[in-house]
XYZ file of C-alpha atoms in Angstrom:
706
model
C -53.485 3.402 219.071
C -52.671 6.798 220.555
C -49.747 8.746 218.958
C -47.890 11.905 220.031
C -47.501 14.216 217.277
C -44.280 16.265 217.247
C -44.947 19.785 217.784
C -45.203 21.308 214.246
C -47.835 23.364 212.949
C -48.858 22.463 209.327
C -49.275 25.535 207.011
C -51.265 25.623 203.666
C -52.410 22.430 202.017
C -52.599 21.923 198.474
C -52.580 18.966 195.842
C -51.864 18.373 192.344
C -53.492 15.615 190.571
C -52.549 14.295 187.157
C -54.596 11.625 185.087
C -53.788 10.731 181.868
C -56.132 8.186 179.847
C -55.847 9.609 176.142
C -52.513 9.928 174.820
C -53.696 10.222 171.111
C -50.729 8.091 169.849
C -50.250 5.209 167.610
C -47.249 4.268 169.896
C -48.651 4.614 173.245
C -51.508 2.519 174.409
C -54.537 4.771 176.077
C -55.553 3.851 179.469
C -59.007 3.664 181.065
C -58.891 4.486 185.012
C -56.716 7.580 185.137
C -59.212 10.206 184.998
C -61.270 8.128 187.380
C -58.307 7.997 189.906
C -58.425 11.918 189.909
C -62.062 12.242 190.329
C -62.031 9.808 193.437
C -58.752 11.308 194.895
C -60.387 14.989 194.641
C -63.486 13.697 196.305
C -61.571 12.213 199.145
C -59.332 15.361 199.677
C -62.152 17.636 199.942
C -64.586 15.639 201.907
C -62.238 13.662 204.449
C -58.715 15.299 204.311
C -59.677 19.056 204.249
C -57.759 19.718 201.272
C -59.775 22.059 198.725
C -56.859 23.913 196.929
C -56.468 21.475 194.244
C -55.052 21.753 190.585
C -56.067 19.071 188.192
C -54.390 18.166 184.709
C -56.231 15.595 182.948
C -56.600 13.900 179.537
C -59.865 11.997 179.670
C -60.720 9.136 177.052
C -63.582 11.391 176.295
C -65.301 14.392 177.976
C -67.775 13.338 180.406
C -68.147 12.777 184.109
C -64.780 11.221 184.610
C -62.827 13.856 182.768
C -63.423 17.449 182.099
C -62.221 19.437 179.222
C -62.034 22.205 181.482
C -58.980 20.696 183.087
C -55.732 22.060 181.688
C -54.107 19.132 179.788
C -51.032 17.383 181.517
C -48.413 18.593 179.092
C -44.865 19.112 180.046
C -45.275 22.915 179.974
C -48.379 22.841 182.400
C -46.958 20.101 184.712
C -43.656 22.262 185.101
C -45.632 25.567 185.478
C -47.803 24.050 188.155
C -44.856 22.614 190.121
C -42.681 25.964 189.705
C -45.760 27.853 191.016
C -45.736 25.719 194.154
C -42.140 26.165 194.717
C -42.279 30.072 194.129
C -45.124 30.384 196.803
C -43.936 27.479 199.109
C -43.439 28.230 202.831
C -42.074 26.301 205.758
C -44.802 23.562 207.030
C -46.829 23.813 203.846
C -48.154 20.408 202.714
C -48.357 19.444 199.328
C -49.771 15.988 197.858
C -49.234 15.045 194.106
C -50.911 12.006 192.654
C -49.930 10.954 189.276
C -52.182 8.227 187.243
C -50.610 7.388 183.835
C -47.865 5.579 181.910
C -44.371 5.165 183.255
C -41.280 4.371 180.997
C -37.659 4.219 180.702
C -35.808 6.286 178.155
C -32.160 6.523 177.107
C -30.577 9.033 179.683
C -29.893 12.830 178.719
C -27.784 13.057 181.862
C -25.084 10.329 181.418
C -22.561 12.392 183.822
C -25.229 12.510 186.556
C -26.381 8.733 186.489
C -23.004 7.591 187.199
C -23.037 4.640 184.715
C -26.874 4.185 184.539
C -27.693 4.741 180.861
C -31.657 5.240 181.482
C -33.775 7.764 182.643
C -37.222 6.861 184.494
C -39.807 9.081 183.114
C -43.464 10.089 183.501
C -45.036 10.027 180.272
C -47.053 13.188 179.295
C -49.187 14.336 176.281
C -48.033 16.979 173.962
C -49.554 20.191 172.677
C -49.235 18.887 169.180
C -51.760 16.065 169.941
C -49.424 13.700 168.181
C -46.595 12.874 170.078
C -45.768 12.439 173.647
C -43.500 14.019 176.275
C -41.887 13.099 179.308
C -40.784 14.399 182.670
C -37.578 12.882 183.435
C -36.288 11.528 187.011
C -33.707 13.973 187.370
C -35.876 16.992 186.132
C -38.811 15.749 188.854
C -35.995 15.765 191.612
C -35.131 19.392 190.788
C -38.842 20.316 190.892
C -39.505 18.673 194.016
C -36.358 19.966 195.743
C -37.360 23.471 194.570
C -40.221 23.095 196.962
C -38.994 21.138 199.844
C -35.841 23.354 200.218
C -38.262 26.044 201.476
C -39.473 23.720 204.228
C -42.543 22.413 202.747
C -43.365 18.576 202.762
C -44.461 16.672 199.715
C -46.221 13.440 199.463
C -46.283 11.777 196.035
C -48.178 8.830 194.850
C -47.187 7.145 191.634
C -49.800 5.029 190.067
C -47.631 3.853 187.348
C -44.798 1.373 186.472
C -41.554 1.354 184.932
C -42.464 -0.450 181.659
C -44.827 -2.989 180.450
C -42.556 -5.773 179.718
C -44.370 -8.336 182.005
C -47.713 -7.639 180.621
C -50.029 -10.708 179.849
C -52.189 -10.844 176.798
C -55.170 -8.687 177.213
C -54.227 -7.201 180.430
C -54.193 -3.452 180.716
C -51.141 -1.927 182.651
C -49.637 1.351 183.407
C -46.230 1.166 181.674
C -44.379 1.087 178.434
C -41.671 -1.153 176.989
C -40.250 1.479 174.966
C -41.296 4.749 173.048
C -40.007 5.007 169.596
C -38.178 8.123 168.856
C -40.649 9.365 166.303
C -43.167 9.178 168.835
C -41.265 11.345 171.385
C -40.956 15.189 171.421
C -37.357 15.753 170.923
C -36.372 18.732 173.543
C -33.612 19.887 175.644
C -33.392 19.261 179.509
C -35.478 21.808 181.585
C -32.281 23.256 182.961
C -28.663 23.045 182.353
C -26.884 20.020 183.967
C -25.152 22.273 186.481
C -28.174 23.448 187.974
C -29.908 19.933 188.006
C -26.676 18.450 189.383
C -27.296 19.915 192.598
C -30.829 18.608 193.444
C -30.014 15.062 191.933
C -26.869 14.740 194.026
C -28.885 15.942 197.046
C -30.852 12.926 196.608
C -27.836 10.802 197.394
C -25.614 12.788 199.913
C -27.720 12.108 202.952
C -27.546 8.322 202.449
C -24.355 7.720 204.019
C -24.878 5.269 206.948
C -28.321 6.304 206.989
C -29.596 4.848 203.719
C -32.432 2.740 202.423
C -32.384 0.731 199.192
C -35.319 1.848 197.098
C -36.908 -0.800 194.734
C -38.076 2.285 192.706
C -36.634 5.071 190.647
C -38.273 7.679 192.837
C -35.512 8.958 195.510
C -36.498 9.791 198.789
C -35.008 13.267 199.514
C -35.685 15.237 202.645
C -39.129 16.264 202.817
C -40.484 13.887 200.055
C -42.413 10.938 200.956
C -43.527 8.729 198.048
C -45.804 5.682 197.450
C -45.458 3.767 194.281
C -47.442 1.169 192.490
C -44.918 -1.483 191.989
C -41.324 -2.782 191.906
C -39.056 -2.302 188.832
C -39.957 -5.720 187.267
C -43.573 -5.353 187.964
C -46.508 -3.500 186.364
C -49.047 -1.261 187.710
C -52.417 -2.868 187.049
C -55.840 -1.184 186.080
C -58.883 -2.869 187.480
C -62.625 -2.609 186.938
C -64.709 -3.558 190.210
C -68.068 -4.969 189.768
C -70.496 -2.064 188.428
C -67.612 0.490 188.602
C -65.499 2.501 186.369
C -62.088 1.418 185.717
C -59.383 2.598 188.067
C -55.752 2.036 189.268
C -55.205 -0.671 191.741
C -53.007 1.310 193.890
C -55.295 4.248 193.793
C -58.454 2.158 194.612
C -56.604 0.482 197.638
C -55.133 3.716 198.914
C -58.641 5.474 198.984
C -60.144 2.377 200.541
C -57.383 2.430 203.375
C -57.677 6.210 203.925
C -61.671 6.141 203.915
C -61.501 3.520 206.379
C -59.174 5.066 208.597
C -60.176 8.792 208.361
C -60.649 8.741 212.159
C -57.076 8.133 212.918
C -55.807 11.161 210.664
C -56.006 13.448 213.748
C -54.796 11.047 216.034
C -51.599 10.065 213.841
C -51.884 8.088 210.727
C -48.106 7.581 209.620
C -46.873 6.999 206.095
C -45.716 3.695 207.441
C -49.073 2.818 208.638
C -50.543 3.592 205.192
C -48.013 1.774 203.532
C -48.712 -1.503 205.488
C -52.417 -1.458 205.010
C -52.261 -0.326 201.380
C -49.865 -3.062 200.645
C -51.925 -5.742 202.208
C -55.107 -4.668 200.260
C -53.190 -4.622 196.872
C -51.862 -8.169 197.610
C -55.194 -9.587 198.673
C -57.439 -7.671 196.125
C -59.807 -10.072 194.379
C -59.507 -8.216 191.028
C -55.782 -8.228 190.803
C -54.427 -10.750 188.212
C -50.602 -10.712 189.067
C -48.363 -9.837 191.826
C -47.797 -6.180 192.600
C -45.751 -5.093 195.426
C -46.121 -1.496 196.625
C -43.205 0.638 197.407
C -42.613 3.293 199.955
C -39.859 5.853 200.282
C -39.077 8.598 202.639
C -39.604 8.797 206.285
C -41.975 6.265 207.781
C -42.990 8.158 210.720
C -44.170 11.295 208.905
C -47.843 11.989 209.186
C -49.293 10.914 205.755
C -51.406 14.040 205.149
C -49.076 16.467 207.403
C -45.672 17.742 207.940
C -44.735 16.418 211.509
C -43.114 13.318 212.482
C -45.342 10.947 214.944
C -43.973 9.184 217.734
C -45.722 6.065 218.220
C -46.899 5.344 221.721
C -46.055 1.910 223.224
C -48.029 -1.170 222.348
C -50.057 -2.003 225.300
C -52.526 -4.643 226.689
C -55.921 -3.258 226.284
C -58.099 -6.231 227.572
C -57.384 -9.578 229.230
C -60.008 -12.261 228.624
C -59.322 -15.577 230.775
C -60.926 -18.712 229.213
C -62.822 -21.404 231.006
C -60.168 -23.991 229.714
C -57.333 -22.079 231.632
C -56.291 -20.406 228.425
C -55.681 -16.479 228.413
C -56.180 -14.055 225.728
C -55.104 -10.519 225.255
C -56.070 -7.713 223.284
C -52.968 -5.532 221.827
C -53.107 -2.003 220.705
C -51.322 -2.824 217.454
C -52.684 -4.451 214.212
C -51.650 -4.412 210.298
C -50.989 -1.005 210.366
C -48.004 -1.605 212.790
C -46.734 -4.606 210.424
C -48.510 -7.170 213.176
C -48.953 -10.489 211.549
C -50.511 -13.826 212.697
C -47.864 -15.786 214.725
C -45.735 -12.778 215.778
C -44.709 -12.947 219.567
C -44.674 -10.361 222.012
C -42.946 -9.801 225.549
C -44.882 -8.070 228.403
C -43.092 -5.441 230.466
C -44.299 -3.341 233.495
C -46.196 -0.203 232.431
C -43.365 2.138 233.819
C -40.489 -0.041 231.854
C -38.253 2.463 229.909
C -35.920 1.147 227.191
C -32.803 2.897 227.123
C -30.602 0.368 225.418
C -31.003 -3.271 224.175
C -30.144 -4.799 227.666
C -33.556 -3.499 229.011
C -35.424 -6.020 226.860
C -34.114 -8.815 229.240
C -36.500 -9.038 231.975
C -39.826 -10.197 230.598
C -43.131 -10.816 232.502
C -44.578 -13.188 229.915
C -44.919 -13.898 226.348
C -47.705 -14.128 224.117
C -48.453 -15.235 220.256
C -50.888 -13.466 218.143
C -53.817 -15.437 216.952
C -55.726 -13.026 214.990
C -55.050 -9.406 213.438
C -57.153 -6.395 212.743
C -56.059 -3.155 211.081
C -55.194 -1.536 214.645
C -55.594 -4.123 217.301
C -54.590 -7.913 217.562
C -55.517 -10.824 219.735
C -52.873 -12.996 221.301
C -52.802 -16.320 223.493
C -50.572 -16.055 226.447
C -48.089 -18.739 227.337
C -50.191 -20.114 230.122
C -47.352 -22.327 231.373
C -45.590 -19.077 232.538
C -48.557 -16.824 232.923
C -49.674 -17.240 236.403
C -48.249 -17.531 239.862
C -49.787 -19.727 242.435
C -50.832 -17.523 245.450
C -52.524 -19.127 248.276
C -54.338 -21.716 246.393
C -55.351 -19.233 243.636
C -53.877 -17.990 240.654
C -52.654 -14.332 239.735
C -51.458 -13.240 236.506
C -48.056 -11.340 236.351
C -49.338 -8.937 233.768
C -52.464 -6.420 233.737
C -54.005 -4.050 231.399
C -51.737 -1.048 230.533
C -48.324 -3.162 230.637
C -46.124 -2.762 227.523
C -46.006 -5.434 224.791
C -42.839 -5.482 223.102
C -42.401 -7.502 219.594
C -39.333 -9.307 220.096
C -37.462 -11.030 217.063
C -36.339 -14.665 217.689
C -32.619 -13.587 217.321
C -33.100 -10.938 219.787
C -34.764 -13.254 222.607
C -32.776 -16.526 221.797
C -29.243 -15.231 220.807
C -28.588 -11.523 221.614
C -30.280 -11.686 225.164
C -29.130 -15.134 226.162
C -27.021 -14.867 229.318
C -23.173 -14.926 229.475
C -21.516 -16.682 232.665
C -19.618 -14.363 235.026
C -17.508 -15.714 237.907
C -16.183 -13.441 240.774
C -12.684 -13.691 242.417
C -11.007 -11.950 244.912
C -7.872 -9.786 243.710
C -6.719 -8.063 246.883
C -6.265 -9.137 250.441
C -8.503 -7.402 252.915
C -11.838 -7.744 250.999
C -14.312 -9.605 253.398
C -16.494 -12.609 252.362
C -19.599 -10.626 253.166
C -18.678 -7.876 250.685
C -17.883 -10.606 247.943
C -21.280 -12.311 248.654
C -23.106 -9.036 248.345
C -21.372 -8.220 244.912
C -22.540 -11.819 243.792
C -26.069 -11.397 244.971
C -26.318 -8.106 243.028
C -25.105 -9.897 239.881
C -27.562 -12.662 240.545
C -30.712 -10.668 241.206
C -29.837 -7.410 239.241
C -27.538 -8.672 236.353
C -28.911 -8.363 232.811
C -27.952 -10.947 230.049
C -25.359 -12.627 232.665
C -25.712 -15.516 235.060
C -23.458 -16.040 238.059
C -21.319 -19.184 237.863
C -19.370 -21.129 240.561
C -16.070 -19.033 241.285
C -14.156 -22.165 241.288
C -14.956 -23.028 237.622
C -12.729 -21.373 235.080
C -14.788 -21.717 232.071
C -16.993 -18.758 232.829
C -16.970 -15.946 230.001
C -16.068 -13.224 232.149
C -14.164 -12.878 235.013
C -14.520 -10.396 237.586
C -11.535 -9.642 239.830
C -12.658 -7.649 242.956
C -9.969 -4.827 244.132
C -10.004 -2.410 246.927
C -11.990 0.796 246.936
C -14.895 -0.417 244.711
C -12.335 -1.198 241.794
C -13.271 -3.990 239.432
C -11.549 -5.493 236.471
C -13.565 -7.649 233.934
C -11.509 -9.664 231.918
C -12.404 -12.344 228.954
C -11.099 -14.048 226.155
C -13.827 -13.863 223.233
C -11.175 -15.097 220.334
C -10.337 -18.882 221.165
C -7.833 -18.748 218.162
C -5.671 -15.883 219.600
C -6.300 -16.638 223.085
C -5.650 -12.930 224.036
C -7.393 -11.545 227.319
C -9.168 -8.514 226.961
C -10.157 -6.347 230.170
C -11.889 -3.234 230.984
C -12.503 -1.692 234.497
C -15.496 -0.526 236.695
C -15.475 1.813 239.274
C -18.591 0.917 241.154
C -20.916 -2.172 241.586
C -23.596 -0.239 239.603
C -21.158 0.256 236.773
C -20.055 -3.253 236.953
C -23.510 -4.623 236.286
C -23.866 -2.032 233.358
C -20.702 -2.863 231.702
C -21.368 -6.774 232.154
C -24.770 -6.625 230.648
C -23.176 -4.308 227.618
C -20.151 -6.581 226.944
C -22.603 -9.659 226.950
C -25.129 -8.326 224.372
C -21.902 -7.058 222.449
C -20.312 -10.498 222.076
C -23.641 -12.340 221.681
C -24.095 -9.947 218.365
C -20.651 -10.595 217.495
C -21.310 -14.323 217.413
C -24.464 -14.241 215.458
C -22.880 -15.647 212.303
C -22.137 -18.867 214.270
C -25.586 -19.276 215.219
C -27.414 -18.774 211.976
C -30.332 -21.140 211.099
C -30.070 -20.640 207.326
C -27.628 -19.994 204.304
C -29.030 -17.922 201.432
C -26.627 -15.203 200.810
C -23.135 -14.491 199.380
C -21.529 -11.265 200.993
C -18.333 -9.968 199.560
C -16.198 -7.096 199.681
C -15.776 -5.784 196.065
C -13.995 -2.385 196.265
C -13.130 0.818 197.960
C -14.265 4.302 197.150
C -11.625 6.859 198.197
C -12.514 9.449 200.844
C -12.753 12.412 198.268
C -15.484 10.588 196.526
C -19.265 10.790 197.701
C -20.571 7.451 198.211
C -23.661 6.760 196.419
C -26.796 4.843 198.040
C -27.068 1.403 198.026
C -27.313 -0.056 194.476
C -29.436 -3.032 193.269
C -28.758 -5.186 190.279
C -30.249 -8.501 188.817
C -27.939 -11.669 189.100
C -28.660 -12.836 185.352
C -27.017 -9.819 184.097
C -30.399 -8.203 182.558
C -29.822 -5.259 184.792
C -26.230 -4.973 185.984
C -25.106 -2.643 188.916
C -24.335 1.082 187.664
C -20.657 1.919 187.434
C -19.354 3.871 190.343
C -16.875 6.517 189.394
C -13.599 6.314 191.457
C -14.240 2.907 192.766
C -11.047 0.788 193.114
C -10.877 -2.827 193.089
C -9.299 -4.837 196.080
C -8.039 -8.148 197.163
C -10.385 -9.106 199.942
C -8.598 -9.759 203.283
C -9.459 -10.165 207.168
C -9.393 -7.539 208.384
C -9.767 -5.399 205.456
C -7.438 -2.335 205.773
C -8.673 0.831 204.113
C -7.914 4.649 204.659
C -9.744 6.830 207.306
C -12.747 8.243 205.332
C -12.834 5.891 202.437
C -15.911 3.800 201.805
C -15.934 -0.004 201.632
C -18.485 -1.682 199.072
C -20.108 -4.710 200.481
C -22.087 -6.788 197.604
C -25.155 -8.879 199.171
C -26.386 -11.382 196.836
C -29.590 -13.483 197.508
C -29.245 -17.026 196.135
C -32.187 -18.432 198.037
C -35.801 -18.528 196.810
C -37.231 -16.098 199.522
C -36.948 -12.452 199.739
C -34.496 -11.689 202.488
C -34.559 -8.206 204.737
C -31.052 -6.982 205.139
C -29.641 -5.150 208.139
C -26.018 -4.053 208.458
C -24.630 -3.552 211.969
C -21.321 -1.912 212.866
C -19.401 -3.303 216.009
C -16.905 -0.782 216.756
C -13.665 -1.600 218.952
C -15.079 0.775 221.826
C -17.795 -1.921 222.304
C -20.348 0.410 220.437
C -22.831 -1.121 218.331
C -24.952 0.725 215.531
C -27.363 -0.112 212.929
C -26.102 1.482 209.726
C -28.494 0.165 207.076
C -31.426 0.752 206.908
C -31.176 4.411 208.122
C -33.107 6.014 210.788
C -36.899 6.172 210.047
C -36.128 4.120 206.661
C -38.157 1.247 205.634
C -36.662 -2.288 205.763
C -34.134 -3.237 202.863
C -35.359 -6.070 201.200
C -33.385 -8.193 198.701
C -35.362 -10.435 196.401
C -34.330 -13.655 194.916
C -31.616 -13.390 191.987
C -30.859 -9.914 193.107
C -27.658 -8.358 194.518
C -27.282 -4.944 196.432
C -24.102 -2.903 196.637
C -23.902 -1.223 200.218
C -21.083 1.536 200.734
C -20.026 1.628 204.222
C -17.770 4.786 205.169
C -15.056 3.826 207.705
C -13.194 6.147 210.354
C -10.719 5.640 213.054
C -12.182 4.087 216.327
C -12.337 5.888 219.283
C -10.051 4.510 222.338
C -11.438 3.098 225.685
C -9.817 4.283 228.763
C -8.734 1.743 231.232
C -9.068 -1.202 228.824
C -6.768 -3.660 227.049
C -8.258 -4.723 223.452
C -7.117 -7.616 221.133
C -8.428 -6.117 218.106
C -8.711 -2.418 216.946
C -11.050 -3.204 213.821
C -14.592 -2.745 213.161
C -16.773 -6.046 212.563
C -19.508 -5.569 210.222
C -22.329 -7.791 210.495
C -24.533 -8.472 207.677
C -27.974 -10.098 208.777
C -30.673 -11.313 206.662
C -34.051 -12.734 207.763
C -36.912 -13.894 206.030
C -39.298 -11.241 207.263
C -39.813 -7.594 206.291
C -38.839 -6.207 209.711
C -36.004 -4.647 211.427
C -34.605 -6.777 214.198
C -32.357 -3.778 215.936
C -32.833 -0.045 216.656
C -30.370 2.489 215.238
C -28.514 2.776 218.335
C -27.837 -0.782 219.883
C -25.187 0.080 222.401
C -23.169 3.258 223.033
C -19.509 3.581 223.493
C -18.771 1.496 226.835
C -16.950 4.587 228.427
C -20.439 6.539 228.270
C -22.392 4.086 230.581
C -19.661 4.807 233.332
C -20.889 8.488 233.442
C -24.569 7.694 233.403
C -24.970 8.058 229.603
C -27.256 5.892 227.844
C -28.012 5.080 224.178
C -31.805 5.945 223.441
C -33.546 4.233 220.765
C -34.386 6.246 217.729
C -37.481 8.292 218.338
C -39.818 6.126 216.325
C -38.836 2.715 218.325
C -38.259 4.252 221.533
C -41.342 2.400 222.808
C -41.697 -0.148 220.367
C -38.371 -1.611 219.776
C -37.209 -4.561 217.892
C -39.943 -6.111 215.733
C -40.141 -9.358 214.027
C -41.397 -12.843 213.920
C -40.093 -15.590 215.804
C -40.171 -18.330 213.320
C -38.202 -16.475 210.735
C -35.187 -18.166 209.209
C -32.028 -15.798 209.438
C -28.618 -15.742 208.300
C -25.363 -13.546 209.093
C -21.958 -12.926 208.021
C -19.208 -10.996 209.564
C -16.518 -8.837 207.810
C -13.615 -7.137 209.557
C -12.507 -3.952 208.408
C -9.782 -1.329 209.871
C -9.470 2.296 209.238
C -5.990 3.412 209.222
C -4.674 6.838 208.908
C -4.414 8.071 205.172
C -0.444 8.190 205.124
C -0.375 4.458 206.374
C -1.795 2.866 203.079
């Protein structure tokens, strides 16, 4: 699959590899495969990734081919020294790869004022010069060191083949995590820097998360310029495996190198972090030596080149081959596979080669639909819906699509609900308008209208009513809230603009009505507090419903009495808690429907991975509200935002970041382009997924009003 790399020239490339097998402590179990991880990664970086400036810090079980006494030991002093030197020398567009294989653990925090109620630090467990105790590099300290590199414009990719703790280990299984480290086994030391210095980098991890955040199932936050791949979720363990006739090594490292070695030809064409994550996750899950569930975690910009500094805009998925069968079936090959999160059973819609997608209404006119029957890493095979695939032409049959046509993976929500047509009737408002003019308008709605269908003007039950006035003036009216019965109106100043506004409004109210069309119930969504405007909202916060891991306290949060709509002051953030009470993981998207008929996806943020809430989990989201923009020439019954919390049983997003613009923008030729990464690959998902939606109404009011 071809990709167009963003124009950004890579600078110097270097790597830091840390592997710890021997901790030399009675309280910390030694490992077997970490030094081997370092050897394998080094071989790959030199031979295939063209990275030769490599620093190794290892503590092998014994001197030998898998660990060398010539490598400096991975003490805190050495690790910090290496990272500080990288920061000192870093220049814009440098690329740095960091790989850690060893133990991870949780310790009582040294930074309670920075942790906002969280009483633990997540740490990388390191050896100590004394040879008797162990040391640690804490999450806040690592964030400071990485930020010192990235603030100079360098890009860091970090792989952590470790886990948070070993509480889930079965007897006899070896895992890279510690339940606890006794105080006597841990070196007592002060933080690397004063808290005032650490505070800036730690808060920087959070500031960019407002309305553009991703929930991470891992302690490693994704600051700008840092992409990370981690071995497992917080309640899982990172396994060591021993393939037949091979030295032990980490499961994540084994699968990562298997993917990178098998896809090296794609590095120059554009192997993104998301592609690597998709392929590695699948290999880890299916690995024959895996003894328990281990879910890989990714954080950062999914469109970033895995071994580079630029973002990669993926080319459109296209039909690359068409194979008619003797039984009349038609198969196609598509230029997307496991690397692009395609799964067997996914459905794709076909569009012309020159089709552009400026907003969600452009998904409406499909040529045909196919269902994926088999998947490879970068291509897939699909069976076309033959009942609609051919037109009878003079006794023969011809396909409506051809090689090169675009193939868009449409989620069932989009295809069956958001794009379903709303009815419209046309009536005459002023005298002197000819029947020919009215018929011409109807014909254009019938043939060019998107997400609308013309109904008999004598029937009053249509959703939209278009009143035709003189001088190309049109009034669009509708009643979307049957309880209030209040009519809303907006104006269009040309037939072209009329068609745009009808499609826009139809999509808007289809999204607004999603909660009434849900196919499953498995979530509880509630408003649980407000954070005043002078407090910086944290990123989404995860907790376990059984109380074993409560949500961290949020300084400044104010309790509220839920109401509809919920009035909060301009600039304040509403805390919304989403609880998964079903037996399946649920992918969460949060949409903001503004009174200006603008729709945006606020979670997950641009270029962030899908947000998955697992069974028996809850996530707190913080949504900052502002005074809505007015719409000229319009009458609206509601002046509040509607927040739609959408959950599906697939790990894919259903909507782009920019779904619909402010309706006034389309009257001036404006459009709402999709985010860069999805501009040609919009709206992904599988048609069979269950889904659930709930609506919350929130009204932002001037600060003096509350």
